Every structure is written in C-alpha cells, then in structure tokens.
mmCIF file of C-alpha atoms and ligand atoms in Angstrom:
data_model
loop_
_atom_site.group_PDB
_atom_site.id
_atom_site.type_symbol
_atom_site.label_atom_id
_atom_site.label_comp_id
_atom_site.label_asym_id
_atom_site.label_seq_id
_atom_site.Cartn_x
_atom_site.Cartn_y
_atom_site.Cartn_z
ATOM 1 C CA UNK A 1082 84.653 89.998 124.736
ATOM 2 C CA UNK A 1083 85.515 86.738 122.561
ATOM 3 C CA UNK A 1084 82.812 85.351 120.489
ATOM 4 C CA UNK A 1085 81.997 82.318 122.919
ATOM 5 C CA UNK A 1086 80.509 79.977 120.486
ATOM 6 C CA UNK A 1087 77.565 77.700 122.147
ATOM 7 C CA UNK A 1088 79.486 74.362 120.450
ATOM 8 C CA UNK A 1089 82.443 73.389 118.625
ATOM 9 C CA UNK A 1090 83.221 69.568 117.202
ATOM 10 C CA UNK A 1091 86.361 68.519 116.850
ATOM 11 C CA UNK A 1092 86.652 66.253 114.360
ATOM 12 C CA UNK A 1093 85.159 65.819 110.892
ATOM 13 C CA UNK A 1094 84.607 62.074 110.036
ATOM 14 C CA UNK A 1095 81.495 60.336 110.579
ATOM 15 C CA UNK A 1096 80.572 61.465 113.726
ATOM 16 C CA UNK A 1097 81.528 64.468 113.825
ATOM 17 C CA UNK A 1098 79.871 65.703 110.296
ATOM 18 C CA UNK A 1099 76.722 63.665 111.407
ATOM 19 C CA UNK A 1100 76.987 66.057 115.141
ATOM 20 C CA UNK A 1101 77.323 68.989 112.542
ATOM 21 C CA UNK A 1102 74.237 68.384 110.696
ATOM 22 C CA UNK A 1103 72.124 67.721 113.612
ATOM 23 C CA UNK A 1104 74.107 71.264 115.125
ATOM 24 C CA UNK A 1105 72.689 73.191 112.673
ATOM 25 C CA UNK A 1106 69.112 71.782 112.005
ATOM 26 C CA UNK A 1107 68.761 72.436 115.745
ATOM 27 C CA UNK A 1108 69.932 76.474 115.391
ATOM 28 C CA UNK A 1109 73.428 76.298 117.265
ATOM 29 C CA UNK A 1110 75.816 78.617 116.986
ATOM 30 C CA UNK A 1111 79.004 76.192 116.348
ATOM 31 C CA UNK A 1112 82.174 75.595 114.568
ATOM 32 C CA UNK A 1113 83.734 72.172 113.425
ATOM 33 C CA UNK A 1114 87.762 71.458 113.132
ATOM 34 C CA UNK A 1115 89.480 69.582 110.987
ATOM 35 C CA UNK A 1116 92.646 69.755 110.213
ATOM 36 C CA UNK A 1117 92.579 67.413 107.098
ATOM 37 C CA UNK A 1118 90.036 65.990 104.915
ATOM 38 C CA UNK A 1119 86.624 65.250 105.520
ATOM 39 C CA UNK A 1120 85.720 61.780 106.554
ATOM 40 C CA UNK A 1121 88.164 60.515 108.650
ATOM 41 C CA UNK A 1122 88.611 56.652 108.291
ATOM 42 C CA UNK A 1123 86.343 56.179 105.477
ATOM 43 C CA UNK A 1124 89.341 58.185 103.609
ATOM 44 C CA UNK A 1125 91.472 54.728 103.883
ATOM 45 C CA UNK A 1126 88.684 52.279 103.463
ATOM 46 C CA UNK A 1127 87.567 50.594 100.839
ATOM 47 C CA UNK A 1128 83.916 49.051 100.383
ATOM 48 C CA UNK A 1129 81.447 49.743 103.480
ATOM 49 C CA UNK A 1130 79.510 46.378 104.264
ATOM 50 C CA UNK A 1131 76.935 47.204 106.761
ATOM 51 C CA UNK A 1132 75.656 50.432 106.159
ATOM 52 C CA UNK A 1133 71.634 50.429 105.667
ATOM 53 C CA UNK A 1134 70.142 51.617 102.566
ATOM 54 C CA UNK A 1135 73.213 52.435 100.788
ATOM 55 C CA UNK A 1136 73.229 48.731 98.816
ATOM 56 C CA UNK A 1137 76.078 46.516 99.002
ATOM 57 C CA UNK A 1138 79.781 47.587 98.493
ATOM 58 C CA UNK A 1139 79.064 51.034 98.332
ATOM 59 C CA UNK A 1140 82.601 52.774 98.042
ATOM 60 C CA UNK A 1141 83.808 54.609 101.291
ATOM 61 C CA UNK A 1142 85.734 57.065 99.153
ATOM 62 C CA UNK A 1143 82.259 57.999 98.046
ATOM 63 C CA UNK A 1144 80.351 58.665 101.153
ATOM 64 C CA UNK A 1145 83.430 60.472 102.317
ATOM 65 C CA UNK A 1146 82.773 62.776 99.246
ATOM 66 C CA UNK A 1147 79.328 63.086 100.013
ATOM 67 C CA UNK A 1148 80.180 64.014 103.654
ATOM 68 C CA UNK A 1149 82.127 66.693 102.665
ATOM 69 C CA UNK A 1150 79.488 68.024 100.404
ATOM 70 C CA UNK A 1151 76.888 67.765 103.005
ATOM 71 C CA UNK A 1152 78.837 70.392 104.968
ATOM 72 C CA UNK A 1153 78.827 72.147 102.339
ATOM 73 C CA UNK A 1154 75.517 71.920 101.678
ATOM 74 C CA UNK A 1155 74.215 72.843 104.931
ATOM 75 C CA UNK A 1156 76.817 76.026 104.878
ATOM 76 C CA UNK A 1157 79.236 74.329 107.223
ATOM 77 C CA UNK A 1158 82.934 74.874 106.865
ATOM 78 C CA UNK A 1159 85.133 73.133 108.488
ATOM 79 C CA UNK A 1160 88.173 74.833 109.935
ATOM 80 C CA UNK A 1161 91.510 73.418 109.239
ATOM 81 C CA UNK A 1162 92.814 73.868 112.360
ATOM 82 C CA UNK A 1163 94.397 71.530 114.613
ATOM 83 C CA UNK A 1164 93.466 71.479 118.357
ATOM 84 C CA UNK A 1165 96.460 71.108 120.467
ATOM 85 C CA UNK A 1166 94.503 71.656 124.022
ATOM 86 C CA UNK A 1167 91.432 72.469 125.506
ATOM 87 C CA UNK A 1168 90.582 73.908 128.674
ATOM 88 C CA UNK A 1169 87.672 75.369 130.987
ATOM 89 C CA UNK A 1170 87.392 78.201 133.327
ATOM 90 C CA UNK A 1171 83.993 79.028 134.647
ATOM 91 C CA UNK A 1172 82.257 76.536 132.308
ATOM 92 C CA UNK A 1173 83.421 78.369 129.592
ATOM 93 C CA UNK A 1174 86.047 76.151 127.335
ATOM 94 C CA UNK A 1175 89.478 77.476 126.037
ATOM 95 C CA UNK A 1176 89.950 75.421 123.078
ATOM 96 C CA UNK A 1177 93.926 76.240 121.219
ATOM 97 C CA UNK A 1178 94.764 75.196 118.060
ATOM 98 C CA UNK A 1179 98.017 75.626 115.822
ATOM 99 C CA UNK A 1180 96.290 78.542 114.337
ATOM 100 C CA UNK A 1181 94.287 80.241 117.316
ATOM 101 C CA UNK A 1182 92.538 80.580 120.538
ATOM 102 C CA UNK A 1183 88.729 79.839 120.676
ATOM 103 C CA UNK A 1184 86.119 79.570 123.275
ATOM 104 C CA UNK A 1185 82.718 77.573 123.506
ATOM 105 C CA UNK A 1186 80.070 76.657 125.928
ATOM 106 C CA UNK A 1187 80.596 73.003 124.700
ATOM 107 C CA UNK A 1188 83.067 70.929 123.012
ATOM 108 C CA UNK A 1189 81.950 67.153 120.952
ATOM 109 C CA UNK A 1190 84.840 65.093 120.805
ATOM 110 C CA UNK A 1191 84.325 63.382 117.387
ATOM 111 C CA UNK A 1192 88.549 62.769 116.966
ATOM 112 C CA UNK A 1193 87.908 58.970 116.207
ATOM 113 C CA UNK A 1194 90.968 56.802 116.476
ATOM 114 C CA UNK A 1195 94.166 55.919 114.755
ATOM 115 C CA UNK A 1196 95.684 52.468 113.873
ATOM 116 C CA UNK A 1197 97.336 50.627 116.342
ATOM 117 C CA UNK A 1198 101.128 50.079 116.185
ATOM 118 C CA UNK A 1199 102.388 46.676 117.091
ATOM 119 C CA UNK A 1200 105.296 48.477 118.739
ATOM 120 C CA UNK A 1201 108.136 46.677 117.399
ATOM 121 C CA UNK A 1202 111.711 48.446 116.989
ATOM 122 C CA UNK A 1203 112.371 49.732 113.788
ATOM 123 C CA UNK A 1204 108.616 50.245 112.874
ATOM 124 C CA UNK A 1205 108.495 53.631 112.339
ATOM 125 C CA UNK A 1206 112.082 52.955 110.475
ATOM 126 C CA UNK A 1207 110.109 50.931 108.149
ATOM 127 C CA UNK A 1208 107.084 52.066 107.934
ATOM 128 C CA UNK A 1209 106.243 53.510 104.504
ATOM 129 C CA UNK A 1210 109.192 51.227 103.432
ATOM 130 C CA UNK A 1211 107.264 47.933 103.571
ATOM 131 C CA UNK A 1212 105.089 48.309 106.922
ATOM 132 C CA UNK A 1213 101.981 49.868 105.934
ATOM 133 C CA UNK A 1214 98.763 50.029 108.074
ATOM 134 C CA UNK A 1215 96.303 50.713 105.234
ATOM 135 C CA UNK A 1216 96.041 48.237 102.281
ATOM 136 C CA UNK A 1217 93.790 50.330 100.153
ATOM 137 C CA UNK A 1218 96.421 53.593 100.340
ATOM 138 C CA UNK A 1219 99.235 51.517 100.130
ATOM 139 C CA UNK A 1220 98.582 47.874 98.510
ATOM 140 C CA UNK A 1221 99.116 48.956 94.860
ATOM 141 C CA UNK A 1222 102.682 49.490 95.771
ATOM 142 C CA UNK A 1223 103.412 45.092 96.277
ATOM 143 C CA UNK A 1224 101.653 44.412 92.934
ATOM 144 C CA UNK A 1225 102.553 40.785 92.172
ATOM 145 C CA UNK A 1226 104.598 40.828 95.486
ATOM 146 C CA UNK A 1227 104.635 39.097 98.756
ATOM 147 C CA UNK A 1228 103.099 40.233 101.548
ATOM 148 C CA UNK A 1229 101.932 39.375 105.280
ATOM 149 C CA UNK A 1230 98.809 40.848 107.498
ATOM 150 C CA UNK A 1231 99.145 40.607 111.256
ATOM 151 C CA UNK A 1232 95.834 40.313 112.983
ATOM 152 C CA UNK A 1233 92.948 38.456 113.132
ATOM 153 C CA UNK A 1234 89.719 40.807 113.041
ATOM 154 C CA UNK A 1235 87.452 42.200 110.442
ATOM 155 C CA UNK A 1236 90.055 44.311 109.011
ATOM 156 C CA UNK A 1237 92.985 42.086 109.229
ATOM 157 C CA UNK A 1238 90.994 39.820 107.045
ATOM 158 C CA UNK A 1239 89.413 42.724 104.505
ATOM 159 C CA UNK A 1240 93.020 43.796 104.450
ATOM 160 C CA UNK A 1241 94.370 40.444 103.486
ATOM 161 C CA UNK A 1242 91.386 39.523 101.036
ATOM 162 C CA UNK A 1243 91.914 42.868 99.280
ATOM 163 C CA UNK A 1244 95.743 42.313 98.871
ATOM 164 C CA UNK A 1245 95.105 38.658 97.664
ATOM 165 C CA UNK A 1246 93.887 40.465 94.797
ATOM 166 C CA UNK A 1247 97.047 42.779 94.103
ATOM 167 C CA UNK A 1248 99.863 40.949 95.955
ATOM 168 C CA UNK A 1249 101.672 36.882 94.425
ATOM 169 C CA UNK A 1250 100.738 35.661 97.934
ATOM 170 C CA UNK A 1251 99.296 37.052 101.798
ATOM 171 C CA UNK A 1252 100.461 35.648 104.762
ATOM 172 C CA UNK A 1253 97.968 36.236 107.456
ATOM 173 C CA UNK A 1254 99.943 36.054 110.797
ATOM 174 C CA UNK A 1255 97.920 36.091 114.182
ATOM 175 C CA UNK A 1256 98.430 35.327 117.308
ATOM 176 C CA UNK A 1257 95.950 33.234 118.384
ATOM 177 C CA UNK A 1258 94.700 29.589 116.922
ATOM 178 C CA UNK A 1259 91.484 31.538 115.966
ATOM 179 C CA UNK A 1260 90.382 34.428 113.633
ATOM 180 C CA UNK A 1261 87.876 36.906 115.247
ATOM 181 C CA UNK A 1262 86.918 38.157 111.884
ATOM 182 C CA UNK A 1263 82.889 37.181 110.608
ATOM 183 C CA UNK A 1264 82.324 34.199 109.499
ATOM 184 C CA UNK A 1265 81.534 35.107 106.044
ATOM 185 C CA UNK A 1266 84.716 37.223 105.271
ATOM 186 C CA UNK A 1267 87.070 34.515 107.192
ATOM 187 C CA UNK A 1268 85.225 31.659 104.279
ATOM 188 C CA UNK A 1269 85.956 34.126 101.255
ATOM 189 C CA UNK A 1270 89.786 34.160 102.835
ATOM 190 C CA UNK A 1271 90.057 30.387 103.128
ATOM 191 C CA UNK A 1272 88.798 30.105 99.386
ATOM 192 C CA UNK A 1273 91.354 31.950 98.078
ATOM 193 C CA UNK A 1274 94.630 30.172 96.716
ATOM 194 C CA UNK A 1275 97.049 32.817 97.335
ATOM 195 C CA UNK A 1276 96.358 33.081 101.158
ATOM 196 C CA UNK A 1277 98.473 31.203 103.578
ATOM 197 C CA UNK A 1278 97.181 32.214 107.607
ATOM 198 C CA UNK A 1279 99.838 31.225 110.232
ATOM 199 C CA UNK A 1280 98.269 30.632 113.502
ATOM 200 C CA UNK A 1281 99.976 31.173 117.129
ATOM 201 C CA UNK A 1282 102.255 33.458 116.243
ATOM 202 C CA UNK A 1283 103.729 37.232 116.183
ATOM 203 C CA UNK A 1284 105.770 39.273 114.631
ATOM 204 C CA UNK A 1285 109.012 40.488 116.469
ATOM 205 C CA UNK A 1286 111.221 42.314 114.221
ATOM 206 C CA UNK A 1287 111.189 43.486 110.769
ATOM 207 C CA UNK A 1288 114.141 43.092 108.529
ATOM 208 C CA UNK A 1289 116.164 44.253 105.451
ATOM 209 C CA UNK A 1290 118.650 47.299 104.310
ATOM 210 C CA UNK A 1291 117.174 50.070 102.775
ATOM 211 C CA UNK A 1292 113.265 48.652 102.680
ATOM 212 C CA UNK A 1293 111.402 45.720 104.290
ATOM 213 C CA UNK A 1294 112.761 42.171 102.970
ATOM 214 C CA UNK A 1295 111.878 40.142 106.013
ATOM 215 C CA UNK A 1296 110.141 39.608 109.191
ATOM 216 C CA UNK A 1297 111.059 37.307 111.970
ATOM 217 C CA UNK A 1298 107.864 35.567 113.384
ATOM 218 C CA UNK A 1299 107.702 33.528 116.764
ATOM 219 C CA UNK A 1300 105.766 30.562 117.209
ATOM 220 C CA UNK A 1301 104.194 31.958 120.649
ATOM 221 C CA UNK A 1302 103.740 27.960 121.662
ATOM 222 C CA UNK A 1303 107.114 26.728 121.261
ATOM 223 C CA UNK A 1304 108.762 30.252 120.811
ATOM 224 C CA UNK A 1305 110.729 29.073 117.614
ATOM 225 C CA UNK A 1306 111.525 32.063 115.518
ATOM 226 C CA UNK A 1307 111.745 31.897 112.068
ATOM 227 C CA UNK A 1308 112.287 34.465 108.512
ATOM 228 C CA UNK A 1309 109.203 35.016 106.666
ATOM 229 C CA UNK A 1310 110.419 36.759 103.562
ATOM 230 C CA UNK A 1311 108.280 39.655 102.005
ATOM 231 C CA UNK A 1312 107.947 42.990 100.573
ATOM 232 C CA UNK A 1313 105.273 44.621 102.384
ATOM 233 C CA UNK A 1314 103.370 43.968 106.201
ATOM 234 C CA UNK A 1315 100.296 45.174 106.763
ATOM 235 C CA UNK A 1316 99.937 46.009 110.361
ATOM 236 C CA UNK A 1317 95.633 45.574 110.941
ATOM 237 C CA UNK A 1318 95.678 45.306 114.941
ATOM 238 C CA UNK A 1319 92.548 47.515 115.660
ATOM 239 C CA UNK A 1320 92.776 51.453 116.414
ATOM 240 C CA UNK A 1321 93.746 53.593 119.114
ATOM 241 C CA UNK A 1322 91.826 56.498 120.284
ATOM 242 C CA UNK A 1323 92.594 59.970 119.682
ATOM 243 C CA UNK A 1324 91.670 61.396 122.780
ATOM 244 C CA UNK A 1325 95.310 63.252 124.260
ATOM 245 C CA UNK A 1326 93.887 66.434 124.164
ATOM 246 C CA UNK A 1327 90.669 65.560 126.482
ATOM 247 C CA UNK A 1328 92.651 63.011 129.060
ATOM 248 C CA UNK A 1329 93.354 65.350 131.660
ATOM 249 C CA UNK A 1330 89.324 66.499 131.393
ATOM 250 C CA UNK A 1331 87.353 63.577 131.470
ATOM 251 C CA UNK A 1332 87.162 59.914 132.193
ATOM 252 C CA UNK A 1333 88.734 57.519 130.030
ATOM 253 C CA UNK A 1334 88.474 53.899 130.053
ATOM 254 C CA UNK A 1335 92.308 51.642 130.112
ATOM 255 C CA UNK A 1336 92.362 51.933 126.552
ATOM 256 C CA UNK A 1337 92.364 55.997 126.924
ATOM 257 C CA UNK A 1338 88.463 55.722 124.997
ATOM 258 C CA UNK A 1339 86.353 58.636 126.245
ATOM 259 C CA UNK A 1340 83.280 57.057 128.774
ATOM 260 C CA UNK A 1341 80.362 58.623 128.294
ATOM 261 C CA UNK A 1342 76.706 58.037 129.262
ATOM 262 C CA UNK A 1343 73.982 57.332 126.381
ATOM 263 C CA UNK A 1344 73.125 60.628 125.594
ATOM 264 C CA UNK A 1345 77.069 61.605 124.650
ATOM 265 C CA UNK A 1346 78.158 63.267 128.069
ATOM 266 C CA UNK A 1347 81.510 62.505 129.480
ATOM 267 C CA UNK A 1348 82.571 62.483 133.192
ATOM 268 C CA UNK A 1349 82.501 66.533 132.036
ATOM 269 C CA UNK A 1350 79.156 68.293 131.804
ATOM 270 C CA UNK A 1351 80.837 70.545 128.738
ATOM 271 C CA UNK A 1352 82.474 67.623 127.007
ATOM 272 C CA UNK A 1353 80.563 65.186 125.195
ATOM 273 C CA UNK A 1354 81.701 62.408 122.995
ATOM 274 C CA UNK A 1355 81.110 60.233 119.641
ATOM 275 C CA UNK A 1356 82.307 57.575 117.368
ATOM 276 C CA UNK A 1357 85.662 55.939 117.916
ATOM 277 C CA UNK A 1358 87.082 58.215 120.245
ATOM 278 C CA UNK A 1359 84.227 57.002 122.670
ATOM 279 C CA UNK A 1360 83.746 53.761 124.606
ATOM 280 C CA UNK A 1361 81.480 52.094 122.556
ATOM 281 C CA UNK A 1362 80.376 48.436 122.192
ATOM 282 C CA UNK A 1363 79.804 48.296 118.399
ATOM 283 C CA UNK A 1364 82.779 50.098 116.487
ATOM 284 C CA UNK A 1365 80.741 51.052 113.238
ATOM 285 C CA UNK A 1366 80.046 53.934 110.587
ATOM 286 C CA UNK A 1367 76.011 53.148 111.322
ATOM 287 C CA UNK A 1368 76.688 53.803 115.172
ATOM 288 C CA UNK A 1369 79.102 56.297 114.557
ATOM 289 C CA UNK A 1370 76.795 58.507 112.865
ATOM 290 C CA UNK A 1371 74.043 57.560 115.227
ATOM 291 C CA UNK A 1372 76.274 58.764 118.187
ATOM 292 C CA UNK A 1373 77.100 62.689 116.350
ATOM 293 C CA UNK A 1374 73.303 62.733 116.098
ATOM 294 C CA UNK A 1375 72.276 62.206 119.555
ATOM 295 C CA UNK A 1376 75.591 64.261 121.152
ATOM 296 C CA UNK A 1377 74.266 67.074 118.925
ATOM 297 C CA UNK A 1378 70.846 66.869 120.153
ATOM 298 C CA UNK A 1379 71.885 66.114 123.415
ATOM 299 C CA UNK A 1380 73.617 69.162 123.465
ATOM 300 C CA UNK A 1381 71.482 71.076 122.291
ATOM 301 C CA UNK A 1382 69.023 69.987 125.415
ATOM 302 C CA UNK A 1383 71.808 70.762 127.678
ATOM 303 C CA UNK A 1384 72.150 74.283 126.174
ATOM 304 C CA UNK A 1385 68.824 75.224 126.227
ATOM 305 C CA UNK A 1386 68.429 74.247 129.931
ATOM 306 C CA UNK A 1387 66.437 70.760 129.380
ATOM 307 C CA UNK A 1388 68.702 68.046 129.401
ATOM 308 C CA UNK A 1389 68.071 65.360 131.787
ATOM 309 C CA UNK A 1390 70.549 62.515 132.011
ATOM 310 C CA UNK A 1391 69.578 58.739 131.996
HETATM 311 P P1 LIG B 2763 89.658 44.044 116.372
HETATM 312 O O1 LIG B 2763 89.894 44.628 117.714
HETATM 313 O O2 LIG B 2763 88.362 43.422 116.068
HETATM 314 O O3 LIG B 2763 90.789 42.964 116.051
HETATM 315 C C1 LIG B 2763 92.129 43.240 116.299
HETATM 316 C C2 LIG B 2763 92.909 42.000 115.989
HETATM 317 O O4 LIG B 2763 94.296 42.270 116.191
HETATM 318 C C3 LIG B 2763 92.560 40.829 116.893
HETATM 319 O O5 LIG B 2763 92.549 39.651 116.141
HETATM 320 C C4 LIG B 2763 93.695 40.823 117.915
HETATM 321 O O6 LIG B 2763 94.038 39.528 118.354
HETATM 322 C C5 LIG B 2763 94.844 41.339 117.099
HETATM 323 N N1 LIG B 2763 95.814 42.044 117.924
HETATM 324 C C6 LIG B 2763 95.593 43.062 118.802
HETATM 325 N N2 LIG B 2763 96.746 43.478 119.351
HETATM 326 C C7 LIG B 2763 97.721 42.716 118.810
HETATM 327 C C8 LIG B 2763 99.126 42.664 118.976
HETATM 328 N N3 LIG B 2763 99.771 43.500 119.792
HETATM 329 N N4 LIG B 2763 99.814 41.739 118.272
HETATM 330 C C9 LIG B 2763 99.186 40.897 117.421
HETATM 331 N N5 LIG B 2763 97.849 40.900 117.214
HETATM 332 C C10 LIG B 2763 97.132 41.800 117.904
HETATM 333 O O7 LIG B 2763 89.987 45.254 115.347
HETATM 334 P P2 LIG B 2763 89.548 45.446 113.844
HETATM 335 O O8 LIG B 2763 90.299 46.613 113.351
HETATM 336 O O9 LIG B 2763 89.671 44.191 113.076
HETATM 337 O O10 LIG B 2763 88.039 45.824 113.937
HETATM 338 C C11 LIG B 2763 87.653 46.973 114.709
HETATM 339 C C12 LIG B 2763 86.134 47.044 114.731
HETATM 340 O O11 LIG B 2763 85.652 47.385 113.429
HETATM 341 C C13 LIG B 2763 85.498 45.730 115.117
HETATM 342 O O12 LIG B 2763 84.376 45.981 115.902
HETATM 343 C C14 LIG B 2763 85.134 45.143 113.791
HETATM 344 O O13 LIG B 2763 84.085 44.232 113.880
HETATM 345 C C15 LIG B 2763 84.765 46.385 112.981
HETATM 346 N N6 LIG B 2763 84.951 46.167 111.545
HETATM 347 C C16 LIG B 2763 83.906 45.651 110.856
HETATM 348 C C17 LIG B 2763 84.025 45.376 109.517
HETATM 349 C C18 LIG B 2763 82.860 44.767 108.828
HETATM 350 O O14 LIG B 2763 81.839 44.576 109.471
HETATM 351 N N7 LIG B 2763 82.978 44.398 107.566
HETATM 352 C C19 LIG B 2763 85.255 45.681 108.777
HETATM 353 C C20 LIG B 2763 86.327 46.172 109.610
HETATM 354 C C21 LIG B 2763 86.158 46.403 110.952
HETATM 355 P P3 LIG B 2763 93.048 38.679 119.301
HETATM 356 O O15 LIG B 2763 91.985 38.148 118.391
HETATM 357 O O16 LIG B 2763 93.950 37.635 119.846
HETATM 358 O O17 LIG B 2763 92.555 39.626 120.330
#
C-alpha cells in the first residue's frame, strides 16, 4: 500500500510555510509542494508595510528568504512538484502532479492568487514587451522612461510611487473618479511631480510594432478615446485566485476564491484552505500567515478525531 500521508499543503508562500510550521510542531506526517520558489508573492514585492514587529519597510525579498530558511530549519523540504489534480475516493485524496501520484488524508490549499489580467487583445502579445504586472521585477527596464499604471488600489498606487522613482513620468489610469488606495500612500502619490492620475477612464488596446509604444484610453463618461504614448504599462488590477485544481471539490465564491469556515474547512471535510486562494475579508501577509496557522491546527484536530466546527 501507498504511503497515505496524514496532510499535504500545496503551496509554499505565506500561508502555506506558516501551515508547515504549525504541521510539524503539532507531529503530522505531511509534505508541502511547490513548484517554484519559496514565498510566493512576497517574491515580487517590494517593502511590507503592515507587518507587526518586523519595523517599517522591512524588505519582502527578505522575509521570503527567511521563509525558505525556516523550512529548512524545521527539516521541511518542499517538493518541486506541480499539482495538476486532486481527487478523493473513500476520504482518502489522490493528489497528481507533473512528477507523481500521491495520497493524503488531507489536503491545505495555500495556492494564493495570481495578478489579474485586464483582458485586452494583444496582452499576452505584449506582455513582457511593455505590459508588465510587477513593477519591482520589471520597473528597472523604463529607467528614465514613460510609463502608465491602471488601477486604483493599494498596489496600483505602490506600483506607481515606486516607478515615479525609476520612470521620466507615471500615468496612473483608473476607472473611477476615486482612488481606493489608503489615504497615506494616495498623499505621497499626489506629492510627487512626475505623477499625472487620469480619472474615469480605461485602457482598451495597447499599441506599437515590435514593443509597447502606445495605449488607447477611453474616457468611460464621454467615451472619447485617445493615444497615451509610453514605454511600459503596469497592469495592478488586484489578483485572481489559484484555485483550478480544487473547483470541481469544493465551494467557491463568483470570484472562484475557496469559502471556508473560520477554522480553514471548505465545503469538503478533507480540503481546507488559506491565504489568497481563500475568501477572506482582509487580503494581507499578517492574515495570511494567521490563516496557515489555524488550517494546520485545525487539521490537526480533525485528524486526531477532535475537531468541532464553529
Ligand atoms: P484592489 O482590489 O484593492 O484594487 C483593484 C483596483 O483595480 C481597484 O481600484 C479597481 O477599480 C481596479 N480594477 C479592477 N478591475 C479592473 C478592470 N477590469 N479595469 C480597470 N480597473 C480595474 O487590489 P489591490 O491589488 O490594490 O489590493 C489587494 C489587497 O491587498 C487589498 O486588500 C489591499 O488593501 C491589499 N494591499 C495592501 C497594501 C498595503 O497595505 N500597503 C499594499 C498592496 C495591497 P475600482 O476601485 O473601481 O473597483
């Protein structure tokens, strides 16, 4: 017979590494995948604001590094495998990846999320040729160029206040007559000279030959279109779950986020869920690692025959 393990995580960012730790204080017999590096979206961030105790503008390629020594720490090893589909036969879970076949008693869904495409033709044509969804992997490319963010969040505005920095000038496009972003970061944005933010409109089509040299942007009031010229967009329109190999298992909200109660479980008593994959009010590293801990526990509880759900 197959080793059944009692857990596997899938997933090693935030949440998942944090489920990990708590895994193995508590004694379970568990594996974690990941096919790339460890620390998911801190890997393309750049300062992390709001994380207690760690001081301000602590570097996120930092605490990604100290993630992935953690593991290794703590004997963990992730394995670099990616899993293309789970499923369960007499509570036991048949979890495939590009490399193998591997069962468990339980599987934590720590996959996080990806960034959200705008969806416009031609964006994957362009992307990595001007259209860019990560200013800190890509923003040293537009040095002393021009350059436009779409959005109007948290990240839209980190993204444009870090390219201010690098780029001759950011134009902040978004389609509403108001920025959702924090107060604080959309005043450091307005201070800065090189910033221009056009209000009440979108982007619908990106132009040039062999890279990006334009975008045409529609005034969603009037619907006037006009060229914006530039080098490089930065698409910041919030993130999309990873969660294609669990939709045909458990519930998922309209967005395709895993629901889950508040100990981790989805509609699935083997499949629990944490951090960005998850329906969540408060999309965070501080609740992200929160979540890994209590799925782990939770888990464990489950396992060992005492769970109760509230
Ligand atoms: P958000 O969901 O907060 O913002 C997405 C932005 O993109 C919104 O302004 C939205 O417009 C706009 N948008 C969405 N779809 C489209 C579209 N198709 N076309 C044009 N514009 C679109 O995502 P963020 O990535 O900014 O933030 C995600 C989470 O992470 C949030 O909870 C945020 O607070 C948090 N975060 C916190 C940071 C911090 O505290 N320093 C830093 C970065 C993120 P509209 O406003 O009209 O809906």
């Amino acid at each position: 017979m197959k080793n059944i393990k009692e857990l596997i995580i899938v997933g090693a960012g935030i949440a998942g590494v944090s489920a990990a730790v708590y895994a193995k204080r508590s004694g379970l017999d568990f594996l974690i995948f990941e096919p790339s590096a460890v620390g998911g979206q801190l890997l393309s961030m750049q300062a992390i604001d709001n994380y207690v105790g760690l001081g301000l503008e602590a570097k996120a390629s930092q605490m990604a590094e100290n993630l992935a020594q953690t593991l290794k720490d703590l004997d963990i090893h992730p394995v670099n495998e990616k899993v293309a589909k789970i499923s369960h036969q007499d509570e036991i879970l048949n979890i495939d990846t590009d490399k193998g076949i591997y069962q468990a008693k339980v599987v934590i869904a720590a996959t996080g999320a990806s960034f959200t495409r705008l969806g416009l033709e031609q964006e994957a044509e362009f992307t990595g040729k001007g259209i860019s969804y990560c200013a800190v992997c890509d923003g040293f490319f537009f040095k002393g160029k021009d350059v436009a963010v779409v959005g109007g969040g948290n990240t839209a505005v980190e993204e444009a206040l870090y390219l201010s920095q690098i780029a001759r000038k950011v134009t902040l496009v978004h389609r509403r007559d108001k920025l959702r972003a924090l107060e604080y970061l959309q005043k450091q944005l307005l201070a800065k000279d090189n910033v221009e933010i056009i209000y009440n409109s979108i982007v619908v089509k990106p132009q040039g030959q062999q890279f990006l040299e334009s975008v045409l942007i529609e005034d969603v009031l009037t619907k006037n279109k006009r060229r914006l010229d530039l080098n490089g967009l930065f698409i910041a329109i919030g993130i999309s779950p990873a969660t294609e190999v669990f939709k045909e298992l458990v519930s998922l909200d309209d967005k395709g986020f895993i629901i889950t109660d508040e100990e981790m479980k989805s509609s699935l008593d083997l499949i629990w869920a944490c951090g960005d994959c998850r329906r969540r009010p408060l999309k965070q590293l501080i609740t992200a690692a929160s979540e890994g801990a209590v799925a782990a526990i939770s888990v464990y509880k489950y396992l060992k025959g005492y769970y109760i759900s509230v």
